[in-house]
mmCIF file of C-alpha atoms in Angstrom:
data_model
loop_
_atom_site.group_PDB
_atom_site.id
_atom_site.type_symbol
_atom_site.label_atom_id
_atom_site.label_comp_id
_atom_site.label_asym_id
_atom_site.label_seq_id
_atom_site.Cartn_x
_atom_site.Cartn_y
_atom_site.Cartn_z
ATOM 1 C CA GLY A 1 -38.291 176.377 -12.746
ATOM 2 C CA GLY A 2 -39.736 174.403 -9.730
ATOM 3 C CA ASP A 3 -41.008 171.558 -11.944
ATOM 4 C CA VAL A 4 -37.507 170.848 -13.341
ATOM 5 C CA ALA A 5 -35.716 170.764 -10.148
ATOM 6 C CA ALA A 6 -38.356 168.031 -9.042
ATOM 7 C CA ALA A 7 -38.231 166.042 -11.863
ATOM 8 C CA ASP A 8 -34.458 165.608 -11.422
ATOM 9 C CA GLY A 9 -34.667 164.450 -7.909
ATOM 10 C CA ASP A 10 -37.299 161.996 -8.566
ATOM 11 C CA GLY A 11 -35.251 160.175 -11.262
ATOM 12 C CA ALA A 12 -32.056 160.009 -8.994
ATOM 13 C CA ASP A 13 -34.244 158.834 -5.905
ATOM 14 C CA GLY A 14 -36.420 156.352 -8.183
ATOM 15 C CA ASP A 15 -33.747 154.637 -10.351
ATOM 16 C CA PRO A 16 -32.497 151.132 -8.195
ATOM 17 C CA LEU A 17 -29.407 150.539 -10.173
ATOM 18 C CA ALA A 18 -28.053 154.149 -9.395
ATOM 19 C CA ALA A 19 -28.326 153.657 -5.428
ATOM 20 C CA HIS A 20 -26.220 150.330 -5.621
ATOM 21 C CA MET A 21 -23.645 152.083 -7.977
ATOM 22 C CA PRO A 22 -19.907 152.315 -6.064
ATOM 23 C CA PRO A 23 -18.420 155.609 -6.430
ATOM 24 C CA LEU A 24 -16.388 156.562 -9.101
ATOM 25 C CA ALA A 25 -12.581 155.646 -8.841
ATOM 26 C CA THR A 26 -9.820 157.679 -9.663
ATOM 27 C CA CYS A 27 -7.585 156.770 -12.400
ATOM 28 C CA LYS A 28 -4.754 156.056 -10.089
ATOM 29 C CA GLU A 29 -6.743 153.856 -7.888
ATOM 30 C CA LEU A 30 -8.243 151.607 -10.962
ATOM 31 C CA ALA A 31 -4.668 151.664 -12.141
ATOM 32 C CA THR A 32 -3.491 150.051 -8.859
ATOM 33 C CA GLU A 33 -6.357 147.383 -9.240
ATOM 34 C CA ILE A 34 -5.574 146.415 -12.544
ATOM 35 C CA ASP A 35 -1.940 145.727 -11.301
ATOM 36 C CA ALA A 36 -2.944 143.530 -8.491
ATOM 37 C CA VAL A 37 -5.150 141.580 -10.758
ATOM 38 C CA GLN A 38 -2.409 140.993 -13.544
ATOM 39 C CA LYS A 39 -0.539 139.802 -10.666
ATOM 40 C CA ARG A 40 -2.847 137.072 -9.456
ATOM 41 C CA LEU A 41 -3.407 136.336 -12.704
ATOM 42 C CA ALA A 42 0.719 135.560 -13.421
ATOM 43 C CA GLU A 43 0.665 133.759 -10.126
ATOM 44 C CA GLU A 44 -1.937 131.555 -10.994
ATOM 45 C CA GLN A 45 -0.508 131.060 -14.680
ATOM 46 C CA LYS A 46 2.655 129.811 -12.791
ATOM 47 C CA GLN A 47 1.024 127.602 -10.443
ATOM 48 C CA ARG A 48 -1.327 125.733 -13.370
ATOM 49 C CA ARG A 49 0.248 123.701 -16.289
ATOM 50 C CA SER A 50 -0.095 124.538 -19.916
ATOM 51 C CA ALA A 51 -2.505 122.602 -22.309
ATOM 52 C CA LYS A 52 0.554 120.797 -23.896
ATOM 53 C CA GLU A 53 1.988 119.653 -20.341
ATOM 54 C CA ILE A 54 -1.009 118.014 -19.527
ATOM 55 C CA THR A 55 -1.170 116.481 -23.065
ATOM 56 C CA ASP A 56 2.215 115.273 -22.722
ATOM 57 C CA GLU A 57 1.433 113.908 -18.984
ATOM 58 C CA TYR A 58 -1.470 112.063 -20.269
ATOM 59 C CA THR A 59 0.042 110.438 -23.370
ATOM 60 C CA ALA A 60 3.139 109.325 -21.063
ATOM 61 C CA ALA A 61 0.307 107.985 -18.551
ATOM 62 C CA LYS A 62 -1.441 106.318 -21.238
ATOM 63 C CA HIS A 63 1.789 104.523 -22.630
ATOM 64 C CA ALA A 64 2.663 103.230 -19.695
ATOM 65 C CA PHE A 65 -0.640 101.648 -19.069
ATOM 66 C CA VAL A 66 -0.992 99.898 -22.418
ATOM 67 C CA THR A 67 2.368 98.865 -21.866
ATOM 68 C CA LEU A 68 1.718 97.438 -18.126
ATOM 69 C CA HIS A 69 -1.485 95.957 -19.151
ATOM 70 C CA LYS A 70 0.396 94.078 -22.048
ATOM 71 C CA GLN A 71 2.553 92.831 -19.606
ATOM 72 C CA ILE A 72 -0.187 91.600 -17.474
ATOM 73 C CA VAL A 73 -1.821 89.764 -20.183
ATOM 74 C CA LEU A 74 1.396 87.864 -20.736
ATOM 75 C CA ASN A 75 2.133 87.273 -17.235
ATOM 76 C CA LYS A 76 -1.331 85.575 -16.965
ATOM 77 C CA LYS A 77 -0.934 83.375 -20.088
ATOM 78 C CA PHE A 78 2.517 82.379 -18.756
ATOM 79 C CA LYS A 79 1.057 81.420 -15.514
ATOM 80 C CA THR A 80 -1.497 79.367 -17.183
ATOM 81 C CA ARG A 81 1.187 77.893 -19.368
ATOM 82 C CA LEU A 82 3.202 77.224 -15.814
ATOM 83 C CA ASN A 83 -0.075 75.462 -14.213
ATOM 84 C CA GLN A 84 -0.088 73.119 -17.415
ATOM 85 C CA MET A 85 3.418 72.077 -17.303
ATOM 86 C CA LEU A 86 3.109 71.464 -13.235
ATOM 87 C CA TYR A 87 -0.229 69.481 -13.623
ATOM 88 C CA ARG A 88 1.628 67.365 -16.367
ATOM 89 C CA ARG A 89 4.772 66.940 -14.188
ATOM 90 C CA LYS A 90 2.846 65.773 -11.262
ATOM 91 C CA ASN A 91 0.982 63.298 -13.183
ATOM 92 C CA GLN A 92 4.349 62.228 -14.676
ATOM 93 C CA HIS A 93 5.808 61.954 -11.235
ATOM 94 C CA LYS A 94 3.038 59.835 -10.009
ATOM 95 C CA LEU A 95 3.318 57.700 -13.134
ATOM 96 C CA PHE A 96 7.114 57.661 -12.624
ATOM 97 C CA GLU A 97 6.765 56.906 -8.981
ATOM 98 C CA SER A 98 4.534 54.194 -9.721
ATOM 99 C CA ASP A 99 6.411 52.507 -12.269
ATOM 100 C CA ILE A 100 9.518 52.604 -9.842
ATOM 101 C CA GLN A 101 7.409 50.863 -7.102
ATOM 102 C CA SER A 102 6.220 48.095 -9.895
ATOM 103 C CA ARG A 103 9.721 47.214 -10.718
ATOM 104 C CA ALA A 104 11.528 47.514 -7.702
ATOM 105 C CA GLY A 105 8.716 44.964 -6.338
ATOM 106 C CA TYR A 106 9.212 42.804 -9.376
ATOM 107 C CA VAL A 107 13.082 42.652 -8.577
ATOM 108 C CA PHE A 108 12.810 42.181 -5.107
ATOM 109 C CA ASN A 109 10.423 39.197 -5.356
ATOM 110 C CA MET A 110 12.359 37.449 -8.194
ATOM 111 C CA VAL A 111 15.587 37.642 -6.205
ATOM 112 C CA LEU A 112 13.858 36.103 -3.039
ATOM 113 C CA SER A 113 12.161 33.317 -5.240
ATOM 114 C CA GLN A 114 15.874 32.283 -5.806
ATOM 115 C CA GLN A 115 15.741 31.005 -2.190
ATOM 116 C CA GLY A 116 12.202 29.756 -2.754
ATOM 117 C CA HIS A 117 10.504 32.848 -1.072
ATOM 118 C CA SER A 118 8.418 35.696 -2.224
ATOM 119 C CA GLY A 119 7.702 39.097 -0.721
ATOM 120 C CA ARG A 120 7.217 42.785 -1.779
ATOM 121 C CA LEU A 121 7.847 45.956 -0.975
ATOM 122 C CA VAL A 122 5.506 48.205 0.828
ATOM 123 C CA PHE A 123 5.961 52.006 0.154
ATOM 124 C CA ASP A 124 4.533 54.470 2.429
ATOM 125 C CA ARG A 125 4.722 57.764 0.962
ATOM 126 C CA LYS A 126 3.232 60.128 3.457
ATOM 127 C CA ALA A 127 5.341 58.263 6.251
ATOM 128 C CA ARG A 128 8.354 58.287 4.018
ATOM 129 C CA ARG A 129 9.130 54.635 5.045
ATOM 130 C CA LEU A 130 9.740 51.357 2.951
ATOM 131 C CA GLU A 131 8.839 47.960 4.623
ATOM 132 C CA LEU A 132 9.537 44.391 3.635
ATOM 133 C CA ASP A 133 7.039 42.026 3.521
ATOM 134 C CA VAL A 134 8.667 38.687 3.244
ATOM 135 C CA GLN A 135 6.989 35.395 2.360
ATOM 136 C CA LEU A 136 9.296 32.443 3.935
ATOM 137 C CA ARG A 137 9.629 29.308 2.149
ATOM 138 C CA ASN A 138 8.320 27.114 4.871
ATOM 139 C CA ALA A 139 6.557 29.705 7.015
ATOM 140 C CA GLY A 140 3.883 32.714 6.773
ATOM 141 C CA ALA A 141 4.322 36.087 5.908
ATOM 142 C CA ALA A 142 7.041 37.887 8.473
ATOM 143 C CA SER A 143 8.804 41.319 8.800
ATOM 144 C CA THR A 144 12.282 41.659 8.807
ATOM 145 C CA HIS A 145 11.878 41.776 12.659
ATOM 146 C CA GLY A 146 10.800 37.888 12.350
ATOM 147 C CA LEU A 147 13.714 37.061 9.872
ATOM 148 C CA SER A 148 16.735 35.407 11.244
ATOM 149 C CA GLY A 149 19.721 36.785 10.569
ATOM 150 C CA GLY A 150 20.673 35.395 7.516
ATOM 151 C CA GLU A 151 17.279 35.401 6.076
ATOM 152 C CA ARG A 152 17.349 39.496 6.807
ATOM 153 C CA MET A 153 20.828 39.844 5.060
ATOM 154 C CA TYR A 154 19.587 38.316 1.980
ATOM 155 C CA SER A 155 16.197 40.136 2.058
ATOM 156 C CA THR A 156 18.357 43.274 2.303
ATOM 157 C CA VAL A 157 20.309 42.438 -0.755
ATOM 158 C CA ALA A 158 17.042 41.468 -2.626
ATOM 159 C CA MET A 159 16.063 45.310 -1.635
ATOM 160 C CA LEU A 160 18.969 46.991 -2.655
ATOM 161 C CA LEU A 161 19.018 45.185 -6.015
ATOM 162 C CA ALA A 162 15.577 46.057 -6.403
ATOM 163 C CA MET A 163 16.353 49.654 -5.778
ATOM 164 C CA TRP A 164 19.466 50.122 -7.670
ATOM 165 C CA GLU A 165 17.352 49.033 -10.839
ATOM 166 C CA SER A 166 15.800 52.720 -10.266
ATOM 167 C CA ILE A 167 19.118 54.389 -9.188
ATOM 168 C CA GLU A 168 21.531 55.884 -12.177
ATOM 169 C CA ALA A 169 25.069 55.853 -10.366
ATOM 170 C CA PRO A 170 28.551 54.326 -11.709
ATOM 171 C CA PHE A 171 29.362 52.648 -8.618
ATOM 172 C CA ARG A 172 27.508 50.346 -6.424
ATOM 173 C CA ALA A 173 28.997 48.817 -3.635
ATOM 174 C CA MET A 174 27.887 46.711 -0.456
ATOM 175 C CA ASP A 175 30.203 46.334 2.501
ATOM 176 C CA GLU A 176 29.663 42.759 4.713
ATOM 177 C CA PHE A 177 26.574 41.574 3.050
ATOM 178 C CA ASP A 178 27.015 38.148 4.020
ATOM 179 C CA VAL A 179 27.855 38.172 7.162
ATOM 180 C CA PHE A 180 25.123 36.156 8.892
ATOM 181 C CA MET A 181 24.529 33.890 5.825
ATOM 182 C CA ASP A 182 25.104 30.159 5.763
ATOM 183 C CA SER A 183 26.913 28.857 3.109
ATOM 184 C CA LEU A 184 24.206 28.102 0.954
ATOM 185 C CA THR A 185 22.561 31.233 1.186
ATOM 186 C CA ARG A 186 25.871 33.171 0.805
ATOM 187 C CA ARG A 187 26.643 31.187 -2.512
ATOM 188 C CA ILE A 188 23.188 32.133 -3.916
ATOM 189 C CA ALA A 189 23.647 35.800 -2.855
ATOM 190 C CA ILE A 190 26.914 36.093 -4.557
ATOM 191 C CA ASN A 191 25.660 34.261 -7.704
ATOM 192 C CA VAL A 192 22.777 36.893 -7.712
ATOM 193 C CA LEU A 193 25.051 39.662 -7.418
ATOM 194 C CA MET A 194 27.446 38.705 -9.997
ATOM 195 C CA LYS A 195 24.430 37.873 -12.260
ATOM 196 C CA ALA A 196 23.135 41.277 -11.622
ATOM 197 C CA ALA A 197 26.669 43.230 -11.951
ATOM 198 C CA ARG A 198 27.201 41.609 -15.643
ATOM 199 C CA SER A 199 23.698 42.446 -16.812
ATOM 200 C CA SER A 200 24.564 45.764 -16.167
ATOM 201 C CA SER A 201 26.917 48.662 -17.005
ATOM 202 C CA TYR A 202 27.714 49.682 -13.564
ATOM 203 C CA GLN A 203 30.873 48.970 -11.580
ATOM 204 C CA TYR A 204 29.894 46.745 -8.459
ATOM 205 C CA ILE A 205 31.961 46.620 -5.373
ATOM 206 C CA PHE A 206 31.204 43.877 -3.012
ATOM 207 C CA ILE A 207 33.501 43.414 0.662
ATOM 208 C CA THR A 208 33.497 40.466 2.574
ATOM 209 C CA PRO A 209 35.535 39.225 5.738
ATOM 210 C CA HIS A 210 34.681 35.243 4.326
ATOM 211 C CA ASP A 211 36.815 33.557 2.378
ATOM 212 C CA VAL A 212 36.502 34.377 -1.521
ATOM 213 C CA SER A 213 38.511 31.384 -2.747
ATOM 214 C CA THR A 214 35.347 29.745 -4.484
ATOM 215 C CA ILE A 215 34.815 33.047 -6.497
ATOM 216 C CA ARG A 216 36.183 32.890 -10.101
ATOM 217 C CA THR A 217 38.333 35.451 -11.493
ATOM 218 C CA ALA A 218 37.661 36.535 -15.079
ATOM 219 C CA ALA A 219 38.165 39.687 -17.358
ATOM 220 C CA ASP A 220 35.456 41.187 -15.572
ATOM 221 C CA VAL A 221 35.572 39.844 -12.060
ATOM 222 C CA ARG A 222 38.633 40.853 -9.765
ATOM 223 C CA VAL A 223 39.489 39.552 -6.380
ATOM 224 C CA ILE A 224 41.609 41.657 -3.921
ATOM 225 C CA LYS A 225 42.583 40.008 -0.904
ATOM 226 C CA MET A 226 43.862 42.062 2.225
ATOM 227 C CA HIS A 227 46.387 40.239 4.557
ATOM 228 C CA PRO A 228 44.624 39.048 7.670
ATOM 229 C CA PRO A 229 45.468 41.539 10.785
ATOM 230 C CA GLN A 230 48.421 40.796 12.959
ATOM 231 C CA ARG A 231 46.931 40.048 16.127
ATOM 232 C CA ASN A 232 50.026 40.115 18.595
ATOM 233 C CA GLN A 233 51.097 43.487 17.545
ATOM 234 C CA ALA A 234 53.155 45.683 20.192
ATOM 235 C CA VAL A 235 50.922 48.255 21.514
ATOM 236 C CA LEU A 236 52.078 51.690 20.543
ATOM 237 C CA GLN A 237 54.286 53.773 22.898
ATOM 238 C CA GLN A 238 52.310 56.928 23.487
#
């Protein structure tokens, strides 16, 4: 009998797993622990999304990404086309600007040649300035500051006729364009203006304080005279 007891004691003390085994719990304790685990699982299930929800969200995100990517590609193509159009427009604008300057310079010099002069229009695009360079018949080159009153007015008429070639307007008017001109220069200026008016489809209006009796009326020319002011009018009572 003593040998059997010794063998049982050696088995309990010698088994390493037996030393770490927790004490056996009762059925009630196990049920309580199972309930707690199930509650934790239920809470985690509430916080986590289902596989279907995740799949639906991924599908929606992928669709939005594809749509945005297509839009970006289209926008890049549209931007490229806009840049190409802008480049062509800038080139056309430069050609258009050069053509206007050439035509205006040609008309300006042609009108000046009616008086035996010559000249050119100097366009300063950066400074946004236009200067008249006039070569007088019996003198050297001069700016408008070095011209007489009549020469300056005639040069102004030539410049306006030159610029009008590039301006689309139904009416073109000049007021007191011949104030400082002598009779010969005035007659030439009026002839030039009448010729320009008749060669275009626009309506011209010329206002002058000088005598217009030498201007012949026609079907396309109408002269309207205003009554001269009365110098001896009484002062209005205030």
